[in-house]
Tab-separated table of C-alpha atoms and ligand atoms in Angstrom:
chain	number	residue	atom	x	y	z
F	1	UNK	CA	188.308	115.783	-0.302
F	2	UNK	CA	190.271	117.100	-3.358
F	3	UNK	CA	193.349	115.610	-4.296
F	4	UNK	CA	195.931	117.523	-3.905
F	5	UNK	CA	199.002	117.185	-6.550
F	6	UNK	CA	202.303	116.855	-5.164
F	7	UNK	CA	204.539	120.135	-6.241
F	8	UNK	CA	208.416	119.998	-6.403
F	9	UNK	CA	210.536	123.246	-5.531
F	10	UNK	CA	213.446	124.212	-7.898
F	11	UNK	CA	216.100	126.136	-6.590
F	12	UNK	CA	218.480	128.066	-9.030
F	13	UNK	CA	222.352	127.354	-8.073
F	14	UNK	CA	223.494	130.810	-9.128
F	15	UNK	CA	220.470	133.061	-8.511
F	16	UNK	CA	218.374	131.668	-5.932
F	17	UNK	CA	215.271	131.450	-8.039
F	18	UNK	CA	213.061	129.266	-7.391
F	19	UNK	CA	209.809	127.681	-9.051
F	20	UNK	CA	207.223	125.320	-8.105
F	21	UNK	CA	205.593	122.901	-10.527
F	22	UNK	CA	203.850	119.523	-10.191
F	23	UNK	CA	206.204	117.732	-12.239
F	24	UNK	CA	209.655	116.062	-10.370
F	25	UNK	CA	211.537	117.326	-12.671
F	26	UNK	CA	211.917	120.789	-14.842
F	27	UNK	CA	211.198	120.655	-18.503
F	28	UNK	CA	214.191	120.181	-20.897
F	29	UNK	CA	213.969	123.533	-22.121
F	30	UNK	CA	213.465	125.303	-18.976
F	31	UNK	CA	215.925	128.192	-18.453
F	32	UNK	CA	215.930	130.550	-15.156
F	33	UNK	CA	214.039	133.834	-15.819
F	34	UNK	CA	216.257	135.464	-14.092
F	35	UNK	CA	220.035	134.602	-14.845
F	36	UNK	CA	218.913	132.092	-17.698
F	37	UNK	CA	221.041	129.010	-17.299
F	38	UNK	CA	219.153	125.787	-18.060
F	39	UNK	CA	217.748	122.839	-16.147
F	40	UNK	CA	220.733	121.743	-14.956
F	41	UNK	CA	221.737	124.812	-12.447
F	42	UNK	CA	218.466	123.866	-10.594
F	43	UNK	CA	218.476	121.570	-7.814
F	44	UNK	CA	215.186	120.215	-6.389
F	45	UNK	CA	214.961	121.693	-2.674
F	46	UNK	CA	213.281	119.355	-0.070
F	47	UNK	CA	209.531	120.440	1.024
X	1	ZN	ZN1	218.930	131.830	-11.942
């Protein structure tokens, strides 16, 4: 069987955006593609 990496959802706070990466948290310089606030307008959204 393959091992399957656990992914964390981001949700923006103003937007809505949201992104899925393997990592539990965003990278420092992560900024929404859409609105472009930073990290810290994301909140992780439970899978
Ligand atoms: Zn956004």
């Amino acid at each position: 069987m393959a091992d399957e990496k656990k992914q964390y959802t981001f949700r923006c706070t103003v937007c809505g955006y949201e992104v899925t990466i393997d990592e539990p948290e965003l990278p420092e310089d992560f900024v929404c593609p859409v609105c472009g606030v930073g990290r810290d307008f994301f909140e992780l959204v439970e899978n």
